[in-house]
Tab-separated table of C-alpha atoms and ligand atoms in Angstrom:
chain	number	residue	atom	x	y	z
A	13	UNK	CA	-22.895	-24.585	-17.322
A	14	UNK	CA	-20.902	-20.821	-16.416
A	15	UNK	CA	-18.890	-18.118	-18.638
A	16	UNK	CA	-15.144	-18.629	-17.710
A	17	UNK	CA	-12.984	-16.967	-15.374
A	18	UNK	CA	-9.250	-15.999	-15.031
A	19	UNK	CA	-7.510	-14.542	-11.945
A	20	UNK	CA	-5.358	-12.548	-13.909
A	21	UNK	CA	-4.351	-11.927	-10.362
A	22	UNK	CA	-5.176	-12.671	-6.954
A	23	UNK	CA	-8.213	-10.586	-6.674
A	24	UNK	CA	-8.335	-9.760	-10.368
A	25	UNK	CA	-10.557	-11.822	-12.331
A	26	UNK	CA	-11.950	-11.591	-15.827
A	27	UNK	CA	-15.464	-12.700	-16.835
A	28	UNK	CA	-15.149	-12.410	-20.879
A	29	UNK	CA	-18.180	-12.816	-22.723
A	30	UNK	CA	-20.551	-12.485	-19.533
A	31	UNK	CA	-23.045	-10.794	-20.767
A	32	UNK	CA	-25.701	-11.371	-22.938
A	33	UNK	CA	-26.090	-9.203	-26.329
A	34	UNK	CA	-29.539	-8.280	-25.504
A	35	UNK	CA	-28.577	-8.139	-21.360
A	36	UNK	CA	-25.352	-5.645	-22.986
A	37	UNK	CA	-28.443	-3.712	-25.629
A	38	UNK	CA	-30.249	-2.915	-22.140
A	39	UNK	CA	-27.162	-1.178	-20.414
A	40	UNK	CA	-26.090	0.787	-23.282
A	41	UNK	CA	-29.747	2.627	-24.121
A	42	UNK	CA	-30.281	3.161	-20.187
A	43	UNK	CA	-26.863	4.101	-20.362
A	44	UNK	CA	-27.452	6.824	-23.815
A	45	UNK	CA	-30.813	7.890	-22.267
A	46	UNK	CA	-29.863	9.466	-19.162
A	47	UNK	CA	-26.244	10.306	-20.666
A	48	UNK	CA	-28.287	12.739	-23.451
A	49	UNK	CA	-31.398	14.202	-20.601
A	50	UNK	CA	-31.284	17.144	-18.257
A	51	UNK	CA	-28.625	15.422	-15.552
A	52	UNK	CA	-26.345	13.971	-18.925
A	53	UNK	CA	-22.661	13.491	-20.187
A	54	UNK	CA	-20.587	16.569	-18.954
A	55	UNK	CA	-16.512	16.232	-19.298
A	56	UNK	CA	-14.605	15.831	-15.835
A	57	UNK	CA	-11.478	18.637	-15.449
A	58	UNK	CA	-9.368	17.408	-12.820
A	59	UNK	CA	-7.122	19.173	-10.696
A	60	UNK	CA	-4.200	20.756	-12.029
A	61	UNK	CA	-6.870	21.992	-14.737
A	62	UNK	CA	-6.861	19.183	-17.639
A	63	UNK	CA	-9.980	17.602	-19.144
A	64	UNK	CA	-9.980	13.929	-18.914
A	65	UNK	CA	-10.750	11.805	-22.403
A	66	UNK	CA	-13.630	10.429	-21.398
A	67	UNK	CA	-17.677	11.839	-21.128
A	68	UNK	CA	-19.031	10.796	-18.005
A	69	UNK	CA	-21.786	9.792	-16.174
A	70	UNK	CA	-21.839	9.103	-11.985
A	71	UNK	CA	-25.148	7.811	-10.663
A	72	UNK	CA	-26.136	7.199	-7.203
A	73	UNK	CA	-22.906	8.773	-5.843
A	74	UNK	CA	-21.191	11.795	-7.641
A	75	UNK	CA	-17.212	11.548	-7.825
A	76	UNK	CA	-15.731	15.414	-8.047
A	77	UNK	CA	-13.033	15.115	-10.485
A	78	UNK	CA	-11.527	18.751	-8.153
A	79	UNK	CA	-11.813	17.083	-4.761
A	80	UNK	CA	-11.422	13.760	-5.622
A	81	UNK	CA	-14.304	13.167	-2.996
A	82	UNK	CA	-17.689	11.509	-3.458
A	83	UNK	CA	-20.370	14.209	-2.627
A	84	UNK	CA	-25.045	14.469	-3.650
A	85	UNK	CA	-24.417	16.706	-5.866
A	86	UNK	CA	-22.791	17.633	-8.660
A	87	UNK	CA	-20.473	20.548	-7.558
A	88	UNK	CA	-17.968	20.454	-9.980
A	89	UNK	CA	-20.638	20.794	-13.025
A	90	UNK	CA	-22.971	22.246	-12.600
A	91	UNK	CA	-25.307	21.527	-9.183
A	92	UNK	CA	-27.321	19.343	-9.727
A	93	UNK	CA	-28.095	15.706	-7.975
A	94	UNK	CA	-26.213	13.176	-9.802
A	95	UNK	CA	-28.717	10.467	-11.103
A	96	UNK	CA	-30.449	7.717	-9.134
A	97	UNK	CA	-28.446	4.354	-9.722
A	98	UNK	CA	-30.797	1.657	-11.578
A	99	UNK	CA	-31.424	-1.751	-9.238
A	100	UNK	CA	-30.837	-3.352	-11.768
A	101	UNK	CA	-27.748	-1.979	-12.722
A	102	UNK	CA	-26.612	-3.228	-9.723
A	103	UNK	CA	-27.769	-6.976	-10.015
A	104	UNK	CA	-25.358	-7.136	-12.629
A	105	UNK	CA	-22.369	-6.290	-10.897
A	106	UNK	CA	-23.388	-8.194	-7.956
A	107	UNK	CA	-24.326	-10.937	-10.610
A	108	UNK	CA	-20.905	-10.380	-11.635
A	109	UNK	CA	-18.836	-10.316	-8.139
A	110	UNK	CA	-20.802	-13.323	-7.320
A	111	UNK	CA	-19.297	-15.132	-10.478
A	112	UNK	CA	-15.591	-14.133	-8.430
A	113	UNK	CA	-16.371	-15.090	-5.229
A	114	UNK	CA	-16.493	-11.955	-4.623
A	115	UNK	CA	-19.324	-9.089	-2.865
A	116	UNK	CA	-20.034	-5.651	-2.935
A	117	UNK	CA	-23.437	-4.244	-2.631
A	118	UNK	CA	-22.776	-0.760	-5.160
A	119	UNK	CA	-24.092	3.100	-4.146
A	120	UNK	CA	-21.980	3.978	-7.528
A	121	UNK	CA	-21.530	3.654	-10.727
A	122	UNK	CA	-19.234	4.976	-12.444
A	123	UNK	CA	-20.112	5.348	-16.242
A	124	UNK	CA	-17.388	6.879	-18.397
A	125	UNK	CA	-17.982	7.104	-22.180
A	126	UNK	CA	-14.913	6.791	-24.787
A	127	UNK	CA	-15.047	7.998	-28.616
A	128	UNK	CA	-12.034	7.226	-30.725
A	129	UNK	CA	-9.519	9.280	-28.994
A	130	UNK	CA	-10.658	8.136	-25.973
A	131	UNK	CA	-7.802	6.846	-22.787
A	132	UNK	CA	-7.915	7.097	-18.592
A	133	UNK	CA	-3.949	7.825	-17.867
A	134	UNK	CA	-2.850	4.782	-14.996
A	135	UNK	CA	-4.154	5.164	-11.001
A	136	UNK	CA	-5.286	4.223	-8.809
A	137	UNK	CA	-8.888	4.098	-7.433
A	138	UNK	CA	-8.778	5.199	-3.805
A	139	UNK	CA	-11.499	7.557	-3.577
A	140	UNK	CA	-13.705	5.342	-1.109
A	141	UNK	CA	-13.833	4.673	2.292
A	142	UNK	CA	-10.787	3.678	4.047
A	143	UNK	CA	-12.845	0.503	5.529
A	144	UNK	CA	-13.868	-0.174	1.512
A	145	UNK	CA	-10.014	-0.253	0.511
A	146	UNK	CA	-8.653	-1.877	3.984
A	147	UNK	CA	-11.218	-4.932	3.277
A	148	UNK	CA	-10.603	-5.316	-0.312
A	149	UNK	CA	-13.985	-5.084	-1.367
A	150	UNK	CA	-14.432	-5.632	-5.205
A	151	UNK	CA	-15.022	-2.290	-7.522
A	152	UNK	CA	-16.223	-4.525	-11.100
A	153	UNK	CA	-15.631	-3.065	-14.326
A	154	UNK	CA	-18.450	-3.604	-17.245
A	155	UNK	CA	-17.011	-2.571	-21.336
A	156	UNK	CA	-19.869	-2.120	-23.950
A	157	UNK	CA	-19.112	-1.532	-27.644
A	158	UNK	CA	-15.376	-1.438	-28.475
A	159	UNK	CA	-12.565	-3.431	-26.838
A	160	UNK	CA	-10.439	-1.199	-25.233
A	161	UNK	CA	-6.838	-2.084	-24.059
A	162	UNK	CA	-6.654	-2.255	-20.431
A	163	UNK	CA	-3.472	-1.883	-18.963
A	164	UNK	CA	-2.952	-3.146	-15.692
A	165	UNK	CA	0.406	-2.878	-13.003
A	166	UNK	CA	0.647	-2.972	-9.422
A	167	UNK	CA	0.686	-1.575	-5.771
A	168	UNK	CA	3.464	0.919	-7.626
A	169	UNK	CA	3.267	3.260	-10.572
A	170	UNK	CA	6.497	1.563	-11.167
A	171	UNK	CA	5.546	-1.551	-11.228
A	172	UNK	CA	5.110	-4.182	-14.463
A	173	UNK	CA	2.601	-4.116	-16.304
A	174	UNK	CA	-0.012	-6.218	-18.220
A	175	UNK	CA	-2.137	-5.345	-20.989
A	176	UNK	CA	-5.634	-6.984	-21.392
A	177	UNK	CA	-8.070	-6.368	-24.237
A	178	UNK	CA	-11.717	-5.650	-22.630
A	179	UNK	CA	-14.568	-6.528	-25.015
A	180	UNK	CA	-17.913	-5.644	-25.281
A	181	UNK	CA	-19.921	-8.138	-22.391
A	182	UNK	CA	-16.923	-8.680	-20.582
A	183	UNK	CA	-17.277	-7.972	-16.444
A	184	UNK	CA	-14.124	-8.157	-14.673
A	185	UNK	CA	-14.075	-7.868	-10.639
A	186	UNK	CA	-10.628	-6.307	-8.657
A	187	UNK	CA	-10.645	-6.876	-5.377
A	188	UNK	CA	-9.242	-8.772	-2.080
A	189	UNK	CA	-5.314	-8.105	-2.879
A	190	UNK	CA	-5.874	-5.932	-6.760
A	191	UNK	CA	-8.264	-3.364	-4.828
A	192	UNK	CA	-5.472	-0.649	-5.111
A	193	UNK	CA	-3.620	-1.834	-8.483
A	194	UNK	CA	-2.745	0.499	-10.682
A	195	UNK	CA	-4.445	0.885	-13.833
A	196	UNK	CA	-5.554	2.629	-16.905
A	197	UNK	CA	-6.528	2.593	-20.753
A	198	UNK	CA	-3.958	3.070	-23.069
A	199	UNK	CA	-6.868	3.819	-26.313
A	200	UNK	CA	-10.226	1.422	-28.328
A	201	UNK	CA	-9.585	-1.335	-30.821
A	202	UNK	CA	-11.913	0.926	-33.486
A	203	UNK	CA	-14.543	-0.939	-34.962
A	204	UNK	CA	-14.789	-4.466	-33.227
A	205	UNK	CA	-18.493	-3.069	-31.291
A	206	UNK	CA	-21.325	-5.139	-31.721
A	207	UNK	CA	-22.481	-4.074	-35.063
A	208	UNK	CA	-25.709	-4.618	-32.849
A	209	UNK	CA	-25.250	-1.988	-29.616
A	210	UNK	CA	-25.317	0.761	-32.200
A	211	UNK	CA	-22.262	1.632	-29.934
A	212	UNK	CA	-19.363	4.447	-31.494
A	213	UNK	CA	-16.697	3.848	-29.374
A	214	UNK	CA	-17.495	2.141	-25.632
A	215	UNK	CA	-19.206	2.645	-21.883
A	216	UNK	CA	-17.152	1.195	-19.245
A	217	UNK	CA	-18.872	0.886	-16.182
A	218	UNK	CA	-17.465	0.768	-12.850
A	219	UNK	CA	-19.729	-0.335	-9.835
A	220	UNK	CA	-18.572	1.029	-6.564
A	221	UNK	CA	-18.937	0.211	-2.571
A	222	UNK	CA	-18.069	2.737	-0.620
A	223	UNK	CA	-18.751	6.046	-1.972
A	224	UNK	CA	-21.780	7.200	0.930
B	311	MD3	C1	-7.844	-2.006	-11.863
B	311	MD3	N1	-12.180	2.856	-15.754
B	311	MD3	O1	-13.129	4.641	-13.985
B	311	MD3	S1	-12.580	-0.274	-15.640
B	311	MD3	C2	-11.518	3.867	-13.709
B	311	MD3	O2	-11.711	0.984	-19.203
B	311	MD3	C3	-11.378	3.568	-14.813
B	311	MD3	O3	-13.075	2.598	-18.061
B	311	MD3	C4	-11.232	1.771	-16.445
B	311	MD3	O4	-10.581	2.530	-14.426
B	311	MD3	C5	-12.200	1.329	-17.757
B	311	MD3	O5	-11.390	4.693	-13.114
B	311	MD3	C6	-11.243	1.068	-15.970
B	311	MD3	C7	-11.160	-1.569	-14.218
B	311	MD3	C8	-11.376	-1.320	-13.020
B	311	MD3	C9	-11.395	-0.268	-12.532
B	311	MD3	C10	-11.742	-0.104	-10.954
B	311	MD3	C11	-9.767	-1.373	-10.773
B	311	MD3	C12	-9.296	-1.912	-12.843
B	311	MD3	C13	-9.391	-1.943	-11.678
B	311	MD3	C14	-9.414	-1.421	-9.113
B	311	MD3	C15	-7.873	-1.162	-9.059
B	311	MD3	C16	-7.720	-2.567	-10.162
B	312	FE	FE1	-9.908	3.012	-12.023
């Protein structure tokens, strides 16, 4: 028995319903514990001065929203060292990559928290090390809570786009030729989270290699 595995584009593999409700609950609780602690959630301000429409938490390394570089401490926010990346989190990402026929050794997990108005504009993820990008080492995404309207395009901003609903417990692995595709989140489908998670909105975890 294995969960379904849908290759949306070469190297872009959707794993619907990969995580059990119990596995989801453990991740949600752990993220909320860190997020509500002293090195908790913040709203990044990007280059140009705009605020992002998500709350963020970087584990293992910090992604600086001003410089688009990874660093040890939250220099664009409160100067605190990034909380460690829990090994149980990384283990989930490694399992998902394996189910998609890929491999990564994550050194960072970026947790995005979307409330009802949360969204993320179209962008590429290319701040990781050049060798990681060139080799197509995947980013692994874990969705928890409300379903997201995830938008995926091509290698240029104007390419055709598709909408893929990402539901709670879904994995998505973006490696190989899909590693540099443009993507974003158009919004949430409100009140679609499993009630048992006690999560208002959505958490997305992205695991990355090459932030060190
Ligand atoms: C496709 N997060 O954190 S995850 C991000 O749902 C980000 O919070 C979105 O985009 C979210 O950078 C989407 C799915 C994702 C992540 C990385 C990708 C899709 C990707 C890299 C290349 C192509
Ligand atoms: Fe992204």
